[in-house]
Each structure stands twice: as structure tokens, then as C-alpha cells.
Amino acid sequence: MSFPDPIAVFRTEAAELLEQVEAGLLDLNVNLGDKDQIDAVFRGLHTLKGSGAMFGFEALAAFTHHCETAFDRVRKGEVPATQALVTAVLDAKDHMRALVETPSGDHEARSEYLLASLRQAVEGSDGNASPAAAGPALTLYKIRFSLPQNAMANGTNPLPLLDELRELGECRIVADRSGIPSLDQLFPTDLHLSWSVELLTAQPRSAIEDVFIFVMDEMELEIAAEQASAPAVTPAPVEAVASTPSAQPVSEAPAPVQPPAPATAPVPAVVPVDAKSSKASENVRVPAEKLDELMDRVGELVIAQSRLSQLAGGSGDLQLRAVSEDVERLSGELRDTMMVLRMVPVAHLFGRFRRLVHDLAHETGKTIELVTEGETTEVDKSVIERLADPLVHLVRNSCDHGLEPPEERIAAGKDGAGHISLSARQQAGEVIITIKDDGRGINKERVRAKAESSGLIQPNASLTDQELYQLIFQPGFSTAQTVTNLSGRGVGMDVVKRTIDALRGTINVASHPGKGSEISLAIPLTLAIIDGLLVRVGSGRYVIPLSAVEECLELSIEEDMRSRGRSFISLRDSLVPFIRLRDLFRTGTKPDPFQKVVVISTGSERVGLVVDQIIGDHQTVIKAMSKLHHDVATFSGATILGDGDVALILDVGHLVAEGQQQEAHLRAAG
Amino acid sequence: MFLGVFMTTSTFTDNHFSLPPNATLRTITTIHQDLLEFVAHNDATVVEFAPDSQIDISILQLLEAARIYAGTGGKAIVLAKPATGTLLDTLRRSGFLEGMSNDDANFWLHQGEIQ
């Protein structure tokens, strides 16, 4: 029997909690009176503290306690939420992450510094909020609760909960041990205890519910209230037992607790709070590497199925063909299911930019509003992970160079606050992520001057706007007049370009002087398996991603001869450039009598690829090119065909760009 | 890894099963396996807590489970010393001391009866 590593589980949970806390703080920063966000931040901090203590992260628990206390005061109306407090807790949250990741590190000095900032933020607040009114008459609550079986493994320590109940008033707590199994049946990280509690308190029911606030959704809690005219719970003898020397007979301890007699008939106020428990248990957390492993297996299955199909197709055995078709269908369904499992919404990715923009606004002294759209758009998890860095560079660039300082914006008749929008949408087999700002736009003249001075282009070279904008992605290219700690070294955009290229994506730039710029990243939805169109060029076979294929046409020898030197086909009144792959790949073979043109596109750009034969569609498991071939731009990867041969996968973005370049040159030549 | 900074394994001599200084959820899986094996191979088990040991509710639950296991197998399990210090405090905080039976009081506190 293998058990999950509780520390690893805690770290995962803590990371999620910290993200929730950060999101809550950023929302609160927009609306400082938002009670829901104050509660959400408090709950997150409270849970993190409790879980941290449970798993031995004492420094984390102690540090988080101070932030929790600060928010508890905000929650109770003792101090107002301020931007200074939000900023202090945001900084503290980063430190909590460090305390989770490297608990044995030297964090003391940083902790002290941050806690001093936190104190300052709290003390700097106007603490004139009215204290809570005196509580109502004493009430006896009979409470029964059980936590979910995996509560301890998930970081919930029952002891602090019980301690908190004791803090509410006079309390008698009895553990119900009847659910504990025999040692050989025990799952030691599961919780098999439940509790019954009698609590005499002036606090309202909500104070009891608050104790369980962060486990409420998954636990069973019953609270029955009875009015009590006077405190009826005698001091618990457990205190005496606890301080009694062990040698002393327990019988010498003070008189035992008697349950207080109810002053009135019990009020039927049972509150079952387990409505969501069944829903929560439907989700299973799976380590990402397990998904990758499964994906590899599915990939191998798809290749094996492809070989089986080929063998079955070549044999006259009808039964074999039927089985092969079944396997093909099943492996296709399995592949589709697998792809869905790997898809995650971009909300997770976008979430981190709220914090980035908040910090950048602080650093640059600008007011920046970030708007995100299309957060539910789903993308393969490996794509999401790799998009983070390029997006950071693009957002930083927009904040630092794109948006003007408030006074400059106002002088230009704009809103003093700059706006950045981050949006995602699916389009065919791609996800389009757009970063747009309403800043000063890209200065074309400066880009050209810089490109000329650094020898990237010839002086007065004829370039389209798009070609000119693409120069900003060259290594070391920066038009910034000053290098700040945010950007200006010309490194970031190079990273963007390299990452997007590696993802087989494309970058499109649009800019309007004085109005802002827009950079769109078009990325394939998945990097693992694609539907491809298998074609033959000479004696070699190649795969074109099917999502990029618009249509297929026949190119007769006559038409081919006619188009020599121009390489355009007329397609519904528009000229589409085409590339003869036989020439590009230098096959040295004669063209087939009836060649085919496969029209592919990225966005609005189209290009035709002339091939000798279209073989058919092919489920393509993408294998990365070897390091030796990593720089070959025409291909984005390779795949193994059913007969064991290797076919190269064409890089659509590169070929379309090449076709467009060819068109531009031909147009320029008249 | 953070787990390696303290001793996590239990030690055994004769019929004594000594718990590690950290007997919490972080080490409970190992302790469970060791104790199960130990009790299975011994007719009587004396459980010893380390001085100033770190404990939590998971070890209380484990020892209760061990009592059930020993009882059904006709074996004996006792604590080497009555609960004091952190163990007693954890028993109190977790509500174990309320409503104790004679057997419970005998096991945890070495008391014949708790009133």
C-alpha cells in the first residue's frame, strides 16, 4: 500500500491557497470595502496557517498568523482595509511562498522586515471602527462534527479547531473514537474521529461556523442552540488532569463535568453543512507527470494502431479489418479523452498577470488597469506552462514602454490610467492570445533607425509594417532610450520569439501611433498529437497539420508551366502564392502529372504547397526534432508512420511567412 | 528534502517500541508500518514516547487502532509511562480525556478508574 507524501500534498495545496489569497487581495485592492474578498483572504490565510502548523512548517504558520490577525481585525471592522495593507500582505504572500518552498532557509530578517511593514500598514489605518456590540445572553450550543476522512492528509489539523471552540466560551469536548479501525485496517493519514461539543457562549452561531469556515464545504456539522440563563458548564477537569502529576491518582482530580441541564426545550436548529461533500469527492488530483506518461502511452498506441490499420488494409482478412477499425475508433476516442484531460483554462495563466501589473504600476508610478477576457479558453497544459514567460515579457513591455506616464496621457487627451487587455480565444486548431495596450504605440521610425544602425536591414530597405514590427523580436533589439529594471535590454522580445517559434506558433503585431499596440500570439492547442494530412513529395512523405489546411486543388502540368516564374494561383478572385515543395526540398525527381496544391493558412495569410500526392489524413504523434536538426525552420517535428518510416511535419507558420515573402518580392519586382 | 532534518524511524528493543521524537502526521506512515509489524511479532508491546516529543492527533488515533488490533489478537499493548507533557496536552486538547472508560484511563494515564 502506498500513501501520498503529505508534505508534497501540502505544498500543492499551499500553492493554490496562496494563489487564492493573491487573487482576493487584488480584487480587494479594486474595491476595499468588498466584504466577500476580506473574508476570502482571511479564510485563505487561516487555512494556510493551520495546514502549515500541521505539517511542521512552523515558521510559515507563525508568519502567516500575523497576516491572518491583521485581516481578522479588518473582518471585524476594527481597522479598515487599505491599499497599504493589501500591498503589505501581497509582499507577505510572496514570502509565505518562500517559507513553503524552502522552510529551512534563512528567512528571519525578511520576515521581520515584512512584519514591520504589516504593522505599519495596520497601525497607519484609522482604527476608529466601533467595537462589536455586547453579545446576547449566554447560549448553550450542542455541536457535533466530523471532518472529511482525508482532512489531515489535506492539511487540516483538528486541534486548532478545537482550541478555537474553547476560546469561544466554556466548553466540553468529547472525542468519539468508535470509528477507528484496527491497526491492520488503518490508513494512518485518514481521520477516523468525530467530536461532540457543549459550548456555553455569548457568541452568535456564526462565530462557531467561522471556526470551521475553511472546511465547511466538506465536513458534517450540526449545531443545536439552547438558551441558557447562566453559565452552566463547570470548568473542565481536563485542565486539572493536564496539570496533575502522573503519579497522582486521577480520582483526586476535581469533580467531573456534568452536562449542563437545558434551561429551555432544545431548539431544532440543526444545520447540516455537507451539501457539497459529494461534489468535492468527484474530483481527483493527478500529478502532471502521470498525465504526461499517459499521453506518451496514448501516443505509442496511436502509432501501433496506425501500423495495424496499414497491415489490415493490405490483407484480405475481413475480420482483421473489422478489428482494426474498432481499434482505430477506440484509440481515437482515447486520444480525444486524453486531450481533454490535458486542457486547462487560461484563467490560471492570466491570474498571475494581475499581480504583475499591480507591481509594475507601483514601480513605474503609472495607473494601469488590466482587463482579461476569455479566461475559460482551454489550452494544453504544456502550452500554458510555456506561454508564461513570453507573456510576462510582453506585459512588462506594455507597462514600461507602451503606456505613457499619466501626465503625458492626459496631455494627449487620454485617460490618465493606462489600459492593458489580455484576451484568449480559440480559432480553428489554435488559441489566439492578444496583449493590447492603449499606449503610445510602436515608433516605426525608431525601429527602422535602430535596425539600420545595427545592420539588420539595409538603409531605406522596403519593408511592410509587419516585417518592420517583426524586427523588435530580434536578439538584442531595443528601441528603449533607457534601460530600466523592467525592460529595455532587448532580451525579452527575443525570448518571446524563440518560445513562440518552439511552440509552432506565430506572432502578429499591429500598432497605431498614439493609440497603442496589439500583439497576437497564435499557438497550437496541443503539442502532443495532431490530425495531419499525409502528403508525398518526390519519394518522401510529409505531414501538414490538418487544422491549417483550407482546401486542396489540382495543379495540371499546363497550369504549372504557366505559373512558372510567378508561383501564384488564382483562387476565387484572389491570388495565392504557392511554394513547390519539390523545389524547396530539392528532391531531384520529376513532378507527377497531376500535382496537388494544399492551401494552408495562419490567420488571414494563405499559401499553397505543391505536392505530388495527397495520401490522406493521419493521426500524428509529434516527436521533437533531434538537437542536430533543431534549427531546421521548415519542419516543426517528426512522426512515425504505420510502416515504421519517419515523416517530417511541416512548420505551417514558417511556410506561410515564406510564401508571403515570396509574394511581396514578386509584387515589388512588378 | 525538509523531512530529513529529524529522526523519523522508531527503534525497538525486546518488547519496547520507541517512537521517534517526531510522532506526527509527517512520520505516521512509517510509524504505522513499524508498529504493525512489531505488534504482529510480539505478544506484548510497550510503547515509549521520546522526551519532549512532537505529537499530534494522528499518533493518538494510531495507538487507539493498535489497542484494537492487539485486543483482537490476544496481545497486550501498554504505554511505558503514563501520559505527561505534550502527550497529555494533546489528549486534553483533542477531547480524549472526556468520557474515558476505565480501560482508556488505564492505558493512557495508568489509572484504574477515572471519575
mmCIF file of N, CA, C and O in Angstrom, chain A residues 46-47 49-51 54 68 143 145-148 151-152 155-168 171 173 191 195 197 199 207-216 219-221, chain B residues 57 93-94:
data_model
loop_
_atom_site.group_PDB
_atom_site.id
_atom_site.type_symbol
_atom_site.label_atom_id
_atom_site.label_comp_id
_atom_site.label_asym_id
_atom_site.label_seq_id
_atom_site.Cartn_x
_atom_site.Cartn_y
_atom_site.Cartn_z
ATOM 1 N N HIS A 46 -6.012 31.784 7.079
ATOM 2 C CA HIS A 46 -6.337 30.924 8.221
ATOM 3 C C HIS A 46 -6.020 29.459 7.874
ATOM 4 O O HIS A 46 -5.395 28.733 8.657
ATOM 5 N N THR A 47 -6.441 29.049 6.710
ATOM 6 C CA THR A 47 -6.202 27.666 6.284
ATOM 7 C C THR A 47 -4.710 27.400 6.142
ATOM 8 O O THR A 47 -4.206 26.357 6.571
ATOM 9 N N LYS A 49 -2.259 28.874 7.604
ATOM 10 C CA LYS A 49 -1.621 28.820 8.922
ATOM 11 C C LYS A 49 -1.852 27.451 9.568
ATOM 12 O O LYS A 49 -0.911 26.794 10.031
ATOM 13 N N GLY A 50 -3.097 27.023 9.545
ATOM 14 C CA GLY A 50 -3.428 25.747 10.188
ATOM 15 C C GLY A 50 -2.723 24.576 9.520
ATOM 16 O O GLY A 50 -2.134 23.717 10.186
ATOM 17 N N SER A 51 -2.751 24.571 8.205
ATOM 18 C CA SER A 51 -2.111 23.473 7.466
ATOM 19 C C SER A 51 -0.605 23.498 7.681
ATOM 20 O O SER A 51 0.024 22.459 7.846
ATOM 21 N N MET A 54 0.276 22.090 10.921
ATOM 22 C CA MET A 54 0.009 20.645 10.904
ATOM 23 C C MET A 54 1.172 19.872 10.298
ATOM 24 O O MET A 54 1.525 18.787 10.751
ATOM 25 N N GLU A 68 -2.977 36.871 9.176
ATOM 26 C CA GLU A 68 -4.342 36.433 9.472
ATOM 27 C C GLU A 68 -4.968 37.353 10.528
ATOM 28 O O GLU A 68 -6.121 37.779 10.391
ATOM 29 N N ILE A 143 -22.895 20.803 19.701
ATOM 30 C CA ILE A 143 -22.279 20.741 18.363
ATOM 31 C C ILE A 143 -21.776 19.321 18.139
ATOM 32 O O ILE A 143 -21.153 18.721 19.017
ATOM 33 N N PHE A 145 -19.575 17.313 15.097
ATOM 34 C CA PHE A 145 -18.939 17.492 13.779
ATOM 35 C C PHE A 145 -17.953 16.385 13.474
ATOM 36 O O PHE A 145 -17.378 15.755 14.367
ATOM 37 N N SER A 146 -17.859 16.135 12.190
ATOM 38 C CA SER A 146 -16.799 15.227 11.722
ATOM 39 C C SER A 146 -16.192 15.856 10.477
ATOM 40 O O SER A 146 -16.895 16.423 9.640
ATOM 41 N N LEU A 147 -14.898 15.758 10.419
ATOM 42 C CA LEU A 147 -14.185 16.316 9.277
ATOM 43 C C LEU A 147 -14.067 15.242 8.207
ATOM 44 O O LEU A 147 -14.213 14.052 8.510
ATOM 45 N N PRO A 148 -13.800 15.630 6.961
ATOM 46 C CA PRO A 148 -13.650 14.595 5.933
ATOM 47 C C PRO A 148 -12.496 13.652 6.276
ATOM 48 O O PRO A 148 -11.537 14.044 6.946
ATOM 49 N N ALA A 151 -9.022 14.796 5.771
ATOM 50 C CA ALA A 151 -8.763 16.151 6.275
ATOM 51 C C ALA A 151 -7.304 16.336 6.694
ATOM 52 O O ALA A 151 -6.660 17.323 6.334
ATOM 53 N N MET A 152 -6.792 15.379 7.462
ATOM 54 C CA MET A 152 -5.407 15.540 7.936
ATOM 55 C C MET A 152 -4.432 15.511 6.766
ATOM 56 O O MET A 152 -3.502 16.319 6.693
ATOM 57 N N GLY A 155 -4.167 18.650 5.158
ATOM 58 C CA GLY A 155 -3.598 19.762 5.913
ATOM 59 C C GLY A 155 -4.496 20.375 6.970
ATOM 60 O O GLY A 155 -4.164 21.418 7.523
ATOM 61 N N THR A 156 -5.636 19.780 7.244
ATOM 62 C CA THR A 156 -6.493 20.340 8.285
ATOM 63 C C THR A 156 -6.177 19.653 9.609
ATOM 64 O O THR A 156 -6.347 18.444 9.744
ATOM 65 N N ASN A 157 -5.721 20.428 10.552
ATOM 66 C CA ASN A 157 -5.393 19.894 11.870
ATOM 67 C C ASN A 157 -6.585 20.123 12.786
ATOM 68 O O ASN A 157 -6.980 21.270 13.021
ATOM 69 N N PRO A 158 -7.195 19.081 13.313
ATOM 70 C CA PRO A 158 -8.382 19.279 14.152
ATOM 71 C C PRO A 158 -8.066 20.023 15.443
ATOM 72 O O PRO A 158 -8.940 20.703 15.979
ATOM 73 N N LEU A 159 -6.843 19.926 15.942
ATOM 74 C CA LEU A 159 -6.549 20.518 17.253
ATOM 75 C C LEU A 159 -6.777 22.036 17.291
ATOM 76 O O LEU A 159 -7.429 22.531 18.218
ATOM 77 N N PRO A 160 -6.257 22.803 16.341
ATOM 78 C CA PRO A 160 -6.544 24.250 16.380
ATOM 79 C C PRO A 160 -8.031 24.565 16.301
ATOM 80 O O PRO A 160 -8.497 25.543 16.896
ATOM 81 N N LEU A 161 -8.804 23.720 15.592
ATOM 82 C CA LEU A 161 -10.251 23.949 15.531
ATOM 83 C C LEU A 161 -10.856 23.795 16.922
ATOM 84 O O LEU A 161 -11.695 24.605 17.346
ATOM 85 N N LEU A 162 -10.421 22.747 17.611
ATOM 86 C CA LEU A 162 -10.943 22.512 18.962
ATOM 87 C C LEU A 162 -10.504 23.638 19.903
ATOM 88 O O LEU A 162 -11.276 24.087 20.755
ATOM 89 N N ASP A 163 -9.265 24.078 19.729
ATOM 90 C CA ASP A 163 -8.778 25.195 20.551
ATOM 91 C C ASP A 163 -9.621 26.445 20.318
ATOM 92 O O ASP A 163 -9.944 27.192 21.253
ATOM 93 N N GLU A 164 -9.957 26.672 19.054
ATOM 94 C CA GLU A 164 -10.755 27.870 18.741
ATOM 95 C C GLU A 164 -12.143 27.790 19.354
ATOM 96 O O GLU A 164 -12.698 28.808 19.786
ATOM 97 N N LEU A 165 -12.701 26.582 19.367
ATOM 98 C CA LEU A 165 -14.011 26.423 20.012
ATOM 99 C C LEU A 165 -13.906 26.766 21.499
ATOM 100 O O LEU A 165 -14.782 27.421 22.060
ATOM 101 N N ARG A 166 -12.808 26.308 22.112
ATOM 102 C CA ARG A 166 -12.618 26.588 23.550
ATOM 103 C C ARG A 166 -12.531 28.093 23.809
ATOM 104 O O ARG A 166 -12.970 28.581 24.841
ATOM 105 N N GLU A 167 -11.936 28.803 22.838
ATOM 106 C CA GLU A 167 -11.777 30.247 23.019
ATOM 107 C C GLU A 167 -13.121 30.979 22.994
ATOM 108 O O GLU A 167 -13.233 32.122 23.429
ATOM 109 N N LEU A 168 -14.154 30.323 22.470
ATOM 110 C CA LEU A 168 -15.457 30.981 22.353
ATOM 111 C C LEU A 168 -16.216 30.998 23.674
ATOM 112 O O LEU A 168 -17.157 31.776 23.836
ATOM 113 N N CYS A 171 -16.453 25.151 27.579
ATOM 114 C CA CYS A 171 -16.551 24.146 26.537
ATOM 115 C C CYS A 171 -16.254 22.742 27.088
ATOM 116 O O CYS A 171 -15.344 22.570 27.898
ATOM 117 N N ILE A 173 -15.491 19.058 25.399
ATOM 118 C CA ILE A 173 -15.270 18.407 24.099
ATOM 119 C C ILE A 173 -15.001 16.926 24.337
ATOM 120 O O ILE A 173 -14.130 16.565 25.134
ATOM 121 N N LEU A 191 -8.541 10.498 8.905
ATOM 122 C CA LEU A 191 -9.081 10.871 10.212
ATOM 123 C C LEU A 191 -10.333 10.030 10.481
ATOM 124 O O LEU A 191 -11.260 10.023 9.670
ATOM 125 N N TRP A 195 -16.385 14.491 16.833
ATOM 126 C CA TRP A 195 -16.442 15.147 18.144
ATOM 127 C C TRP A 195 -17.859 15.615 18.476
ATOM 128 O O TRP A 195 -18.619 15.985 17.568
ATOM 129 N N VAL A 197 -19.526 18.457 21.175
ATOM 130 C CA VAL A 197 -19.064 19.604 21.960
ATOM 131 C C VAL A 197 -20.267 20.277 22.620
ATOM 132 O O VAL A 197 -21.320 20.431 21.976
ATOM 133 N N LEU A 199 -20.972 23.861 24.252
ATOM 134 C CA LEU A 199 -20.324 25.173 24.346
ATOM 135 C C LEU A 199 -21.302 26.191 24.903
ATOM 136 O O LEU A 199 -22.381 26.382 24.345
ATOM 137 N N ALA A 207 -20.173 32.646 14.881
ATOM 138 C CA ALA A 207 -18.802 32.540 15.413
ATOM 139 C C ALA A 207 -18.359 31.087 15.431
ATOM 140 O O ALA A 207 -17.179 30.783 15.187
ATOM 141 N N ILE A 208 -19.308 30.190 15.699
ATOM 142 C CA ILE A 208 -18.973 28.750 15.685
ATOM 143 C C ILE A 208 -18.716 28.314 14.240
ATOM 144 O O ILE A 208 -17.756 27.602 13.947
ATOM 145 N N GLU A 209 -19.583 28.763 13.361
ATOM 146 C CA GLU A 209 -19.405 28.389 11.943
ATOM 147 C C GLU A 209 -18.083 28.920 11.410
ATOM 148 O O GLU A 209 -17.432 28.281 10.584
ATOM 149 N N ASP A 210 -17.678 30.093 11.911
ATOM 150 C CA ASP A 210 -16.413 30.673 11.453
ATOM 151 C C ASP A 210 -15.222 29.782 11.793
ATOM 152 O O ASP A 210 -14.224 29.773 11.080
ATOM 153 N N VAL A 211 -15.330 29.052 12.917
ATOM 154 C CA VAL A 211 -14.233 28.153 13.301
ATOM 155 C C VAL A 211 -13.980 27.137 12.184
ATOM 156 O O VAL A 211 -12.852 26.777 11.881
ATOM 157 N N PHE A 212 -15.091 26.720 11.558
ATOM 158 C CA PHE A 212 -14.984 25.668 10.548
ATOM 159 C C PHE A 212 -15.035 26.232 9.135
ATOM 160 O O PHE A 212 -15.234 25.493 8.181
ATOM 161 N N ILE A 213 -14.827 27.514 9.032
ATOM 162 C CA ILE A 213 -15.156 28.187 7.770
ATOM 163 C C ILE A 213 -14.385 27.617 6.573
ATOM 164 O O ILE A 213 -14.900 27.533 5.480
ATOM 165 N N PHE A 214 -13.179 27.146 6.824
ATOM 166 C CA PHE A 214 -12.399 26.711 5.665
ATOM 167 C C PHE A 214 -12.530 25.221 5.380
ATOM 168 O O PHE A 214 -11.912 24.704 4.456
ATOM 169 N N VAL A 215 -13.311 24.533 6.200
ATOM 170 C CA VAL A 215 -13.568 23.117 5.888
ATOM 171 C C VAL A 215 -15.066 22.867 5.761
ATOM 172 O O VAL A 215 -15.503 21.741 5.577
ATOM 173 N N MET A 216 -15.822 23.955 5.851
ATOM 174 C CA MET A 216 -17.279 23.870 5.904
ATOM 175 C C MET A 216 -17.868 23.046 4.759
ATOM 176 O O MET A 216 -18.777 22.248 4.967
ATOM 177 N N MET A 219 -17.311 19.081 5.365
ATOM 178 C CA MET A 219 -17.476 18.414 6.661
ATOM 179 C C MET A 219 -18.955 18.214 6.988
ATOM 180 O O MET A 219 -19.834 18.713 6.296
ATOM 181 N N GLU A 220 -19.203 17.488 8.060
ATOM 182 C CA GLU A 220 -20.554 17.382 8.577
ATOM 183 C C GLU A 220 -20.587 18.137 9.897
ATOM 184 O O GLU A 220 -19.784 17.866 10.793
ATOM 185 N N LEU A 221 -21.498 19.080 9.992
ATOM 186 C CA LEU A 221 -21.566 19.931 11.181
ATOM 187 C C LEU A 221 -23.021 20.108 11.591
ATOM 188 O O LEU A 221 -23.861 20.473 10.773
ATOM 189 N N ILE B 57 -2.637 14.531 16.658
ATOM 190 C CA ILE B 57 -3.793 13.645 16.836
ATOM 191 C C ILE B 57 -3.613 12.316 16.100
ATOM 192 O O ILE B 57 -4.204 11.306 16.462
ATOM 193 N N ARG B 93 -6.442 18.374 24.617
ATOM 194 C CA ARG B 93 -6.927 19.257 23.540
ATOM 195 C C ARG B 93 -7.844 18.514 22.568
ATOM 196 O O ARG B 93 -8.753 19.099 21.995
ATOM 197 N N SER B 94 -7.559 17.248 22.357
ATOM 198 C CA SER B 94 -8.328 16.527 21.342
ATOM 199 C C SER B 94 -9.603 15.913 21.901
ATOM 200 O O SER B 94 -10.347 15.276 21.167
#
